[in-house]
Coordinates of C-alpha atoms in Angstrom, one line a residue:
X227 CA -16.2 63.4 13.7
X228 CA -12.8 62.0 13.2
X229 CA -11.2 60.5 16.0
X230 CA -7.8 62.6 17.5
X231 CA -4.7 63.4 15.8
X232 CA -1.7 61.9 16.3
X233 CA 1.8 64.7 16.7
X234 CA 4.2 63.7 14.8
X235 CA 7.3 61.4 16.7
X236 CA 9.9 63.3 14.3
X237 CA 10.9 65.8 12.1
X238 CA 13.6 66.2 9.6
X239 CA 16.2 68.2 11.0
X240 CA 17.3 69.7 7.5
X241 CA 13.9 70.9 6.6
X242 CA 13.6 74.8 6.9
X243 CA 12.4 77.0 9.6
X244 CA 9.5 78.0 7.6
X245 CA 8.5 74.6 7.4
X246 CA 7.6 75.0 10.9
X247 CA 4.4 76.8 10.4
X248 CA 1.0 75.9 11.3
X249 CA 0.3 74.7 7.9
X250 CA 3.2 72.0 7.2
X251 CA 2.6 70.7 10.9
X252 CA -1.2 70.5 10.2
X253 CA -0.4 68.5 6.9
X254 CA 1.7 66.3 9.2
X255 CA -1.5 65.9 11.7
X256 CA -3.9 65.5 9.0
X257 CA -1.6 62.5 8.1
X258 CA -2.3 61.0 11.1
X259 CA -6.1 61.2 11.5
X260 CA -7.1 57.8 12.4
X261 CA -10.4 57.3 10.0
X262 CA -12.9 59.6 8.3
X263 CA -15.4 61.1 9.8
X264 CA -18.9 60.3 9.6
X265 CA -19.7 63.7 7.9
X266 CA -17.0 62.9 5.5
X267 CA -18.4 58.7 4.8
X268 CA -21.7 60.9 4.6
X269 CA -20.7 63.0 1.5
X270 CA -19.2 60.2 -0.2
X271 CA -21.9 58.0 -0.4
X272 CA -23.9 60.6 -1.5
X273 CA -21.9 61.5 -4.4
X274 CA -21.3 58.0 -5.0
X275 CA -25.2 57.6 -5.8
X276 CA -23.2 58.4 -9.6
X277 CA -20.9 55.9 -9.6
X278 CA -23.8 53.8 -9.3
X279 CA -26.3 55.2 -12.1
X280 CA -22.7 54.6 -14.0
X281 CA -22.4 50.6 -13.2
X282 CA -26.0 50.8 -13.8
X283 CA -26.4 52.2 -17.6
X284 CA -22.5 50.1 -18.2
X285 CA -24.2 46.8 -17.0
X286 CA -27.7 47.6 -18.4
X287 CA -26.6 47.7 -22.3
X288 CA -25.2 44.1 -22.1
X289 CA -28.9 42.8 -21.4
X290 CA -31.1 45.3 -23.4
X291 CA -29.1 44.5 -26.9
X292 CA -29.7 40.8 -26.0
X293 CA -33.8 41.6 -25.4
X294 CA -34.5 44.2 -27.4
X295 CA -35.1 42.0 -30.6
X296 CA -37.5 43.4 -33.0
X297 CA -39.0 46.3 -30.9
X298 CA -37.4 49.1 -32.0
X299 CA -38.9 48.2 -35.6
X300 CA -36.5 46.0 -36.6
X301 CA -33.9 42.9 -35.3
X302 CA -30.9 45.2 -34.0
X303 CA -27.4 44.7 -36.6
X304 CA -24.0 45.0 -35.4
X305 CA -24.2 48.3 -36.6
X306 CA -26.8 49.3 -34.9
X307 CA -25.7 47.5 -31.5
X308 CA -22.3 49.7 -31.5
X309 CA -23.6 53.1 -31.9
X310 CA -26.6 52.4 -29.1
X311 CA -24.1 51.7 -27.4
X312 CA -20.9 53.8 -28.4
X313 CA -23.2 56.5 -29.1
X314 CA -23.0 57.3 -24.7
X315 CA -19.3 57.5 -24.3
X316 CA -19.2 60.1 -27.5
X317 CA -21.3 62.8 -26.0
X318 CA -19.6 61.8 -22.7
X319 CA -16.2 62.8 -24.8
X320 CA -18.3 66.1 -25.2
X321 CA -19.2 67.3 -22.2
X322 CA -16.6 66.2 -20.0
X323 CA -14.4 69.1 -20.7
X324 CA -17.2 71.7 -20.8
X325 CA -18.0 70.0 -16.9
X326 CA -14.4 71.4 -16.2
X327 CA -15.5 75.1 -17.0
X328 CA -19.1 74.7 -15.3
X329 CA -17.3 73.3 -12.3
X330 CA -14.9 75.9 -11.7
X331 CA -17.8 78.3 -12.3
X332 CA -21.1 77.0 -10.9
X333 CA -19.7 74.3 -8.2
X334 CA -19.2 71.0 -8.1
X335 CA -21.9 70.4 -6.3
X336 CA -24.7 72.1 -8.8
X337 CA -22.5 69.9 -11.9
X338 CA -23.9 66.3 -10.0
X339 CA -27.1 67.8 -9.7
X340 CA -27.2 68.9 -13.5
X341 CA -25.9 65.1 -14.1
X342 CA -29.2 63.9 -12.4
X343 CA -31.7 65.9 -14.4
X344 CA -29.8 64.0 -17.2
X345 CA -30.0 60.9 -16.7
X346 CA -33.3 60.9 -15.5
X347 CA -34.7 62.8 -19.0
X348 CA -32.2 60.1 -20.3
X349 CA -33.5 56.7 -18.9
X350 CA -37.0 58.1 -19.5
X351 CA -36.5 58.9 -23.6
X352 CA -35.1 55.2 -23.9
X353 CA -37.6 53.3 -22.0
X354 CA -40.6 55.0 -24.6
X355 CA -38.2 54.9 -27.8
X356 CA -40.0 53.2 -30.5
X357 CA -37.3 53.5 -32.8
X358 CA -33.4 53.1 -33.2
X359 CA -33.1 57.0 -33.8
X360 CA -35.1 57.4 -30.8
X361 CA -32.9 54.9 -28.4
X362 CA -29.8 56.3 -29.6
X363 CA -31.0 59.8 -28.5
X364 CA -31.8 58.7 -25.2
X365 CA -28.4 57.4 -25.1
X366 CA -26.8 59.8 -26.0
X367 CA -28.7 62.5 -23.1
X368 CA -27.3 59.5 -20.9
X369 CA -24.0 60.2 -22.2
X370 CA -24.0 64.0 -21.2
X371 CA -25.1 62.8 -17.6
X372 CA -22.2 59.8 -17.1
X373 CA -19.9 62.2 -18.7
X374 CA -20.3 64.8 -16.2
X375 CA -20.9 62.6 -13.4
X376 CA -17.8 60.6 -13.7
X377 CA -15.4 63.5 -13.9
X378 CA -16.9 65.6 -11.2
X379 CA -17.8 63.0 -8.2
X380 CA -14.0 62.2 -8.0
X381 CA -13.3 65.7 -7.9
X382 CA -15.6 66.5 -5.3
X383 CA -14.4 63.5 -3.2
X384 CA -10.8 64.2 -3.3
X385 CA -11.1 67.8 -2.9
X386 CA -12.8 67.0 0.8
X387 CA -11.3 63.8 1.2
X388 CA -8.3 63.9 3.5
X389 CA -5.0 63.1 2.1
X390 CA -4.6 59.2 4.1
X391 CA -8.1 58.2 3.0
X392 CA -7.9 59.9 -0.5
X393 CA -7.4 56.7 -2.2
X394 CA -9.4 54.6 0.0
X395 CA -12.6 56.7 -0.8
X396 CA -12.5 57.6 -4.5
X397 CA -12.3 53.6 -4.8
X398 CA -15.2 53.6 -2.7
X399 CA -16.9 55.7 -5.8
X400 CA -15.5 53.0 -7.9
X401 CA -17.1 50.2 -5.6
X402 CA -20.4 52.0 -6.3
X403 CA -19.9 51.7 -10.5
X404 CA -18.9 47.9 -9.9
X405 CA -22.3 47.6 -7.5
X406 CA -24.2 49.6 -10.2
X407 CA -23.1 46.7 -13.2
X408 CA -23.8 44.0 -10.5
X409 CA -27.5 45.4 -10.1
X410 CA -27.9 46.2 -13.8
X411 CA -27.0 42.2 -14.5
X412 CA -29.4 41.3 -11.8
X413 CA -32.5 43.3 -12.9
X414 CA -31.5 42.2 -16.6
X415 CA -31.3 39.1 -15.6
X416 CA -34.9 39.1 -14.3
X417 CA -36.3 40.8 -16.6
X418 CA -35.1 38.6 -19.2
X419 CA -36.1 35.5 -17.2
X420 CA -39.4 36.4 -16.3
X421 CA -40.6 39.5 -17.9
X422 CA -42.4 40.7 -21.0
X423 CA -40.5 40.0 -24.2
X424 CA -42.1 43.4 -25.6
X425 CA -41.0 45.6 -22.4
X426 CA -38.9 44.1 -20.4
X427 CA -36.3 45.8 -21.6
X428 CA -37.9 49.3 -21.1
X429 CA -38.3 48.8 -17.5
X430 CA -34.4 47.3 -17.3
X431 CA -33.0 51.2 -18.6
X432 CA -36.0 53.1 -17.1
X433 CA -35.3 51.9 -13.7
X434 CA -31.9 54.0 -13.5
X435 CA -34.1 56.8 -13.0
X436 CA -35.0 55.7 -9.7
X437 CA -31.1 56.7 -8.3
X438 CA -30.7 59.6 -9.8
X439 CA -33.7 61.2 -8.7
X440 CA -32.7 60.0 -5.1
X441 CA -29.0 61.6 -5.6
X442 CA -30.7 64.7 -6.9
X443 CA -32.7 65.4 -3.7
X444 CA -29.9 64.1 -1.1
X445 CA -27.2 66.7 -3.2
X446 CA -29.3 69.1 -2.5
X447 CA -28.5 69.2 0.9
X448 CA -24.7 68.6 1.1
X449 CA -21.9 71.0 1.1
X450 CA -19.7 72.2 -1.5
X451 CA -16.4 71.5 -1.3
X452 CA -13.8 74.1 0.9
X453 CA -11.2 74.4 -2.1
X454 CA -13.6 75.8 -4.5
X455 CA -15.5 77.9 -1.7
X456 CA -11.8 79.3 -0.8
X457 CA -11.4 79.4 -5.0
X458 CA -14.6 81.9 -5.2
X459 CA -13.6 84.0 -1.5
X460 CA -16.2 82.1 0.8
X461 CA -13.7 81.5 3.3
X462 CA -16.1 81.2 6.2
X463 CA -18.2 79.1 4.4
X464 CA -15.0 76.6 3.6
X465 CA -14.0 76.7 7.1
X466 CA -17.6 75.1 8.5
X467 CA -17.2 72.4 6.1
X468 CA -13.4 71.5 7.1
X469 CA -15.1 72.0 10.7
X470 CA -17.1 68.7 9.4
X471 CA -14.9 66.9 7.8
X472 CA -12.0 67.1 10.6
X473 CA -13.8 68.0 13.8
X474 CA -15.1 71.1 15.5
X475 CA -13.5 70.6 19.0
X476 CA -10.7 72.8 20.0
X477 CA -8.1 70.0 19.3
X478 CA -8.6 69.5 15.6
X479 CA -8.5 73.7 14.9
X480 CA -4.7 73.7 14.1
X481 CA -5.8 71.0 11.4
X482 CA -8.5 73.0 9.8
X483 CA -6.2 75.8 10.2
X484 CA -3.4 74.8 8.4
X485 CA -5.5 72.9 5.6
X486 CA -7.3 76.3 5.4
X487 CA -4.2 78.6 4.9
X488 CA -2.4 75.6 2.3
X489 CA -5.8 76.1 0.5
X490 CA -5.5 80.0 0.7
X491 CA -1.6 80.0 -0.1
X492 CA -2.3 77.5 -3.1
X493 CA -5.3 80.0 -4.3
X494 CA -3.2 82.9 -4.1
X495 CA 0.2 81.4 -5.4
X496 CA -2.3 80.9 -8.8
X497 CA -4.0 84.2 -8.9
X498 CA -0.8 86.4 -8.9
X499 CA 0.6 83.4 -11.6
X500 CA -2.5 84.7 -13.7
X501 CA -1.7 88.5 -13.2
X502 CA 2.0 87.9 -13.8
X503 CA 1.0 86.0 -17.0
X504 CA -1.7 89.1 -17.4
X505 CA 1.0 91.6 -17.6
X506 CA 3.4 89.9 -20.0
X507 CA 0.5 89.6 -22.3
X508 CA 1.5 92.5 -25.2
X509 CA -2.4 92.6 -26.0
X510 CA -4.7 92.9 -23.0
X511 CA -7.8 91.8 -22.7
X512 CA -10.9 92.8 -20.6
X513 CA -11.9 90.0 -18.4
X514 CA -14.4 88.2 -19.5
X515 CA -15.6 84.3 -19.0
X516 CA -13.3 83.4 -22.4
X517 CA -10.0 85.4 -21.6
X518 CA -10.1 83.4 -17.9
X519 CA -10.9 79.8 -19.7
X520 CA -8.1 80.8 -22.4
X521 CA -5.8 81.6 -19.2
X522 CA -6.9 78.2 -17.7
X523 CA -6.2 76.4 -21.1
X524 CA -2.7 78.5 -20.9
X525 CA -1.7 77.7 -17.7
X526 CA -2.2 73.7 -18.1
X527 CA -0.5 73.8 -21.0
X528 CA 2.5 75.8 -21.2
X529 CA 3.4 75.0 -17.3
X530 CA 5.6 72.1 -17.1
X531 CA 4.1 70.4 -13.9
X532 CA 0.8 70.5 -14.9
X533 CA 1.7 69.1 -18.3
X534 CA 3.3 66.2 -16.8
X535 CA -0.1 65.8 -14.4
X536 CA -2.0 65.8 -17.6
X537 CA -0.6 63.4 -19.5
X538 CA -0.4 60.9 -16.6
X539 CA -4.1 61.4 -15.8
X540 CA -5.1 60.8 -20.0
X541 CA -2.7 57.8 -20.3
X542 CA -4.2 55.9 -17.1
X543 CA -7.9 56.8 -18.0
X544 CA -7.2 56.2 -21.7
X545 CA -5.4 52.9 -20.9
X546 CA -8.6 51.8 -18.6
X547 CA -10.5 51.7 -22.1
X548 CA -8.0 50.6 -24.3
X549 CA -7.3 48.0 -22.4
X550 CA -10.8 46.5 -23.8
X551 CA -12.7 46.1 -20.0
X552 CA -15.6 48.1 -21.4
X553 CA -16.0 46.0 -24.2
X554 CA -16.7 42.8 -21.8
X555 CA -19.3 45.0 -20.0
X556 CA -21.4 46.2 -22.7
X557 CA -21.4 42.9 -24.8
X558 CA -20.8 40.2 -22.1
X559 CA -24.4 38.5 -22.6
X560 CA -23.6 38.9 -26.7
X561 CA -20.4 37.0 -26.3
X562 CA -21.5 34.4 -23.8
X563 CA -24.3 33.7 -26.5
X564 CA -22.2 33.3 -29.3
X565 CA -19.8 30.7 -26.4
X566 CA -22.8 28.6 -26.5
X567 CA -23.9 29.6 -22.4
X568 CA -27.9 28.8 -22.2
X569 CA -28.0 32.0 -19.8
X570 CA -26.0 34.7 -21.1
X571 CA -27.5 37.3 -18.9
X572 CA -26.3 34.9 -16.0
X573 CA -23.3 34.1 -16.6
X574 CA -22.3 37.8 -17.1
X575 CA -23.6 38.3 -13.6
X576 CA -20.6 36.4 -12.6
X577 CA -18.2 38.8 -14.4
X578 CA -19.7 42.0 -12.8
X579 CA -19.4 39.9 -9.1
X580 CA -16.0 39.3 -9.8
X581 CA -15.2 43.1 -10.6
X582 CA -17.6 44.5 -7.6
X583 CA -15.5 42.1 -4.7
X584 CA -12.0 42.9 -6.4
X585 CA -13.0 46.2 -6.1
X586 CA -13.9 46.2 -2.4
X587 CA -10.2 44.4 -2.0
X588 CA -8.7 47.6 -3.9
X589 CA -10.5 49.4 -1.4
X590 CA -9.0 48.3 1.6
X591 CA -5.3 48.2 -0.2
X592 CA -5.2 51.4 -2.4
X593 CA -3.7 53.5 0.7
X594 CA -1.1 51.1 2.0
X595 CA -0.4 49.2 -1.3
X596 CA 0.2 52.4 -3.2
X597 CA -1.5 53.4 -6.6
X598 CA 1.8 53.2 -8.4
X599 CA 2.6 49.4 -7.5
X600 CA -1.3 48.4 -7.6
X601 CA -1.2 49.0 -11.8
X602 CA 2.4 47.6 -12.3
X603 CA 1.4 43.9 -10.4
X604 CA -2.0 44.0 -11.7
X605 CA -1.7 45.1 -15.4
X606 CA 0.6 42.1 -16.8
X607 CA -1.5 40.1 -15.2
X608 CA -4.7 41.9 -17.1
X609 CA -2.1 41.1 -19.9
X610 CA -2.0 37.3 -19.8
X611 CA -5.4 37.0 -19.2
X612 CA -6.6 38.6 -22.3
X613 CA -3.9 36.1 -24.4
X614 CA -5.6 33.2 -22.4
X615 CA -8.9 34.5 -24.1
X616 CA -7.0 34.5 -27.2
X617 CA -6.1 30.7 -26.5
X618 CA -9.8 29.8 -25.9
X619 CA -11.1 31.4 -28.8
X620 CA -9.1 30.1 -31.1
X621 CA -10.2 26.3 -30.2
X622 CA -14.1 27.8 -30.8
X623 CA -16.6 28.4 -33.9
X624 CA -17.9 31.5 -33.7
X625 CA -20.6 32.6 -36.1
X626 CA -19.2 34.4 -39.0
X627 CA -22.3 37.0 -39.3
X628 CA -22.4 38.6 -35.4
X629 CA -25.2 40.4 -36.5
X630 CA -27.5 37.3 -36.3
X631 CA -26.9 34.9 -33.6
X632 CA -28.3 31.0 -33.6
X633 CA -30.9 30.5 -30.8
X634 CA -29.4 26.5 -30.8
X635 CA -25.5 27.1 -30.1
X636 CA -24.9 23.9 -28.7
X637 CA -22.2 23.9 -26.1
X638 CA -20.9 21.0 -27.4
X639 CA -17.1 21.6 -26.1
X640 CA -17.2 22.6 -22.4
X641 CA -13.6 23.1 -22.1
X642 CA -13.1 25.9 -24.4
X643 CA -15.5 28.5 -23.4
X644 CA -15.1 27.8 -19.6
X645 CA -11.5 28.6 -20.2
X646 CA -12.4 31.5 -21.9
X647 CA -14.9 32.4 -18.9
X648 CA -12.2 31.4 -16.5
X649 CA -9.7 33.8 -18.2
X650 CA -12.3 36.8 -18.3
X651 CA -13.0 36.6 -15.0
X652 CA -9.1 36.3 -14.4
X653 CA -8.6 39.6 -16.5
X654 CA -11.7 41.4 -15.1
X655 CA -10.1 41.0 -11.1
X656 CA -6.9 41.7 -12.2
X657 CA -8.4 45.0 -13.4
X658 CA -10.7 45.4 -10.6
X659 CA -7.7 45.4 -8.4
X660 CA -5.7 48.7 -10.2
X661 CA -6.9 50.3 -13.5
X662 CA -10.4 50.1 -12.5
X663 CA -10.1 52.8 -10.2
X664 CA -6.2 54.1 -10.3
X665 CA -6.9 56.4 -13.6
X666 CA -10.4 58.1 -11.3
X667 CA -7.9 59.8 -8.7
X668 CA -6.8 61.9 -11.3
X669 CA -7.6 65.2 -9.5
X670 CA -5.2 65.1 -7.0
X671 CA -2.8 65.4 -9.9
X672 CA -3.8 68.5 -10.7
X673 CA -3.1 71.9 -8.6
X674 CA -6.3 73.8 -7.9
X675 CA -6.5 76.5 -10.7
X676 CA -6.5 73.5 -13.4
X677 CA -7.9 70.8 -11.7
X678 CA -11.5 70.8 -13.1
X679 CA -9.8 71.7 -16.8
X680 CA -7.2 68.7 -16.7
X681 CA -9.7 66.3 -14.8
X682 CA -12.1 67.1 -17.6
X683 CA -10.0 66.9 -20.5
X684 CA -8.2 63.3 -18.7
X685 CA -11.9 61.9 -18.3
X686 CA -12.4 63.2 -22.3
X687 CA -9.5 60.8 -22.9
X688 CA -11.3 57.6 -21.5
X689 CA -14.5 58.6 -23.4
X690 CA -13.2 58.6 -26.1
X691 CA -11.5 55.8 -26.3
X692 CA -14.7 54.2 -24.3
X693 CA -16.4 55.6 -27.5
X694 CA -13.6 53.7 -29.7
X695 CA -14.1 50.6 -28.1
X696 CA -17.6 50.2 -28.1
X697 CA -17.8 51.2 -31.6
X698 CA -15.2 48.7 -33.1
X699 CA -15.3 45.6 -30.7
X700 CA -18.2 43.6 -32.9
X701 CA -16.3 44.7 -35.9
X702 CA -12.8 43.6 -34.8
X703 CA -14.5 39.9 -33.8
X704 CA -15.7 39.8 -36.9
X705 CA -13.1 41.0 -39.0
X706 CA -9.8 39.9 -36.9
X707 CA -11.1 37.2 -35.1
X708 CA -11.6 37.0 -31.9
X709 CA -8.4 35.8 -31.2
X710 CA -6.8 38.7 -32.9
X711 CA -8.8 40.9 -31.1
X712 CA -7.8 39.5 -27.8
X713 CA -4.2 40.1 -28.7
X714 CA -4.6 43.3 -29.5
X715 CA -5.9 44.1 -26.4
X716 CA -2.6 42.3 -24.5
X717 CA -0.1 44.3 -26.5
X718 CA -1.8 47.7 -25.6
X719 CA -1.7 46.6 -22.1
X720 CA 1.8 45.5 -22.5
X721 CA 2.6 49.3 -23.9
X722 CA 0.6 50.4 -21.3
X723 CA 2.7 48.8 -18.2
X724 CA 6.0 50.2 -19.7
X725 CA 4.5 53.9 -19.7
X726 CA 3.3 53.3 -16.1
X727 CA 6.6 52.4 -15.1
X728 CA 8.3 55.1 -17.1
X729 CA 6.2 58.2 -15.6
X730 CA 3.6 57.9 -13.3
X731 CA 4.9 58.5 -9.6
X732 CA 3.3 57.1 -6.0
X733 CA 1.7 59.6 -4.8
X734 CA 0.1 57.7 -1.4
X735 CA -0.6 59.8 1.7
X736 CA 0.8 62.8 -0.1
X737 CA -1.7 66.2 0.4
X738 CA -2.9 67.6 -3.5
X739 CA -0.3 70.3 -2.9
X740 CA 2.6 68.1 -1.7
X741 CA 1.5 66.3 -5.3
X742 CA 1.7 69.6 -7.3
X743 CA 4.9 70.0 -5.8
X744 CA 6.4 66.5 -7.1
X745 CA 5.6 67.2 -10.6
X746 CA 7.1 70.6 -10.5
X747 CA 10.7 70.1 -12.3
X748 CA 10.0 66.5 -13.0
X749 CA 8.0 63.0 -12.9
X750 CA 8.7 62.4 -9.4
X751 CA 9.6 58.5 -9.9
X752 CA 13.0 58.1 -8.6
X753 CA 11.8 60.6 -5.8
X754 CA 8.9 58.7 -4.7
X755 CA 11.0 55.6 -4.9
X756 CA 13.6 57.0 -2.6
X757 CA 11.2 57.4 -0.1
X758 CA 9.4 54.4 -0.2
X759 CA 13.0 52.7 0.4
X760 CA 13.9 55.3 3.2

């Protein structure tokens, strides 16, 4: 239960009388609740059982392409490396718009247990794949299960989150993805160390069965979330959950009163938008499941707020990929063997320890630091790492065929690669601290009628250019250098900043409503600025 609401100590004398009513005042309290609930911390780890199998399958490909060898028939090529492991963030592309749709018509809560049965038939297809074909299949069912997973668990977080912890807990899912990369290392690690040759690596990606299947039972007994029970007119039903998440005493009912009505009034604002939009329509249409996701598709597009919610949400989330982070993640162990490290595995342990404790400092900073001035401290600083990497690079001999890599790289120059290792870890905290988890509290960008279509289509963006990056990165090294391909990775950054600080607004402490209303006529940057001065 959360601890008692604060009144407000003073209200704007030039607001209007309607802004008097029980649900701006309620906003106002649910401001001022002290800390989540236990119910609340409850559903959050519970959801954030995905983030994990997430961190888990990123962190798991870096050791399996370094111990796979010659067991799926032949030695692995760099070909065959990038689509094992590109070939998950394509299907991910795939399914994370269709996850919108299934969302708004199934539940959130059914779309994470869907996710589940995925990865599980996932994890177990690659841990008895005999073959490439077979691997990349298993892969690529993983792929429909992250895909879906890390566009609805955010979703379902901020939609019962309240609106001072927002940030704080959708971070939190984060934390689990940097926990799940830290684990993967570890049982790589292990596996590699002291395992079978032949199956170790079967046991390091048929382990990240083991979460899901716990998620899958623990979902099964948590709530869905009060806007889409409100969305679908189970208003009682939404009501006994905000009864959770705020408190059932007497003194918290103006709260769950007022969220309830702004969740009503938001609902109903939307459905006479869609009759309105109905009747101008020369041609009408029975209403079927394809003339209400054409009407979605519409609505996101041709209204201007949402527009400008969507293409914030797709430039953070594809930014978070193009600014190359995944690429250190799935081939860490490949590049610290071609740097000469005896212990690959190892060292990239240290990477993924970096991310996970930057990420618990984002954690306890997101709500008071602001999302807005998180990305533009952090991103040039992402920036200068990568050039660093550049720097080191240059001053090393890497093997010209990645494909086949030397079991005797001596690490004759200590200088250069600890630099390089230095300047990862440098870039990886840097992005720990903002884009690692800024782009993921996308939804409360979004008003409620397009929130699962523009989450979905935003988390299409980062899969596909996850998809981009894991497919190219061994060819870039090898064809621009790695020096070159360091670069590259600076100047998108670079391009990256200058859009942040062109278009994407603070929105700390707002409610998703109050956020909806920013984007209205306008990016809501000077606005947001104002009142961070005032």
């Amino acid at each position: 239960m959360a601890d008692s609401a604060e009144e407000p100590l003073m209200r704007n004398e030039n607001v209007d009388d309607q802004n008097d009513d029980l649900t701006d005042v309620s906003l106002l309290l649910e401001k001022n609740l002290r800390q989540p609930g236990i119910f609340v911390w409850l559903l959050t780890f519970s959801a954030g059982i995905s983030g994990l199998l997430f961190g888990y399958d990123t962190g798991v490909i870096s050791a399996t392409l370094v111990s796979i060898k010659g067991s799926l028939g032949h030695p692995l090529s760099a070909f065959d490396k990038s689509i094992i492991t590109s070939i998950t963030a394509l299907f991910a592309l795939f399914i994370s718009p269709v996850s919108g749709m299934i969302a708004d018509n199934l539940g959130r809560k059914r779309v994470v247990l869907l996710a589940d049965i995925a990865f599980v038939a996932g994890a177990v297809l690659q841990a008895v794949s005999h073959s490439v074909l077979l691997m990349v299949i298993g892969r690529a069912i993983v792929g429909l299960a992250v895909g879906a997973g890390s566009f609805v668990v955010p979703l379902y977080i901020a939609e019962l989150a309240p609106a001072p912890f927002r940030g704080r807990l959708v971070t939190l899912n984060i934390l689990f993805v940097t926990a799940g990369q830290v684990v993967a290392y570890i049982i790589g690690w292990i596996f590699v160390q002291w395992g079978d040759e032949l199956t170790g690596w079967r046991w390091i990606v048929g382990l990240g069965a083991v979460p899901a299947l716990t998620q899958s039972v623990v979902m099964l007994f948590m709530p869905e979330t009060p806007r889409w029970l409100v969305m679908v007119g189970r208003r009682d039903e939404s009501r006994s959950v905000l009864n959770k998440v705020f408190g059932a005493g007497p003194e918290f009912q103006p709260v769950v009163d007022g969220v309830l009505k702004g969740i009503e009034a938001e609902v109903r604002e939307e459905e006479e938008a869609k009759r309105g939009r109905a009747r101008n329509q020369k041609k009408k249409v029975g209403e079927t499941w394809f003339s209400n996701a054409l009407d979605t598709w519409n609505e996101l597009l041709r209204i201007g707020g949402n527009r400008r919610a969507l293409t914030i949400a797709c430039l953070l989330q594809g930014l978070q990929q193009l600014c190359g982070f995944n690429s250190l993640m799935y081939f860490s162990a490949t590049i610290f063997m071609f740097l000469g490290f005896s212990d690959p595995t190892l060292t990239s342990l240290s990477v993924a320890l970096t991310n996970f404790f930057m990420t618990c400092v984002a954690l306890m900073i997101i709500d008071r630091a602001g999302r807005r001035r998180i990305l533009l401290w952090s991103v040039p600083v992402m920036a200068a790492a990568l050039l660093f990497c550049s720097m080191g690079f240059h001053f090393i001999d890497i093997p010209p065929d990645l494909a086949s890599i030397p079991e005797d790289i001596p690490l004759s120059s200590r200088t250069a690669p600890l630099f390089v290792l230095a300047s990862v870890m440098l870039y990886v905290a840097a992005y720990a601290l903002g884009l690692g988890n800024v782009p993921w509290m996308q939804s409360e960008l979004f008003p409620l009628s397009v929130r699962s279509l523009g989450s979905g289509i935003s988390t299409s963006t980062n899969w596909g250019a996850n998809f981009v990056i894991g497919l190219t990165f061994l060819p870039m090294m090898e064809w621009l250098t790695p020096t070159w391909t360091f670069i590259v990775y600076a100047l998108l950054c670079i391009v990256g900043w200058f859009c942040i600080w062109r278009i994407y607004p603070e929105t700390k402490g707002l409610s998703l409503e109050e956020i909806g209303s920013l984007l209205a006529d306008g990016w809501g940057v000077k606005e947001t600025q104002r009142r961070t001065e005032d």
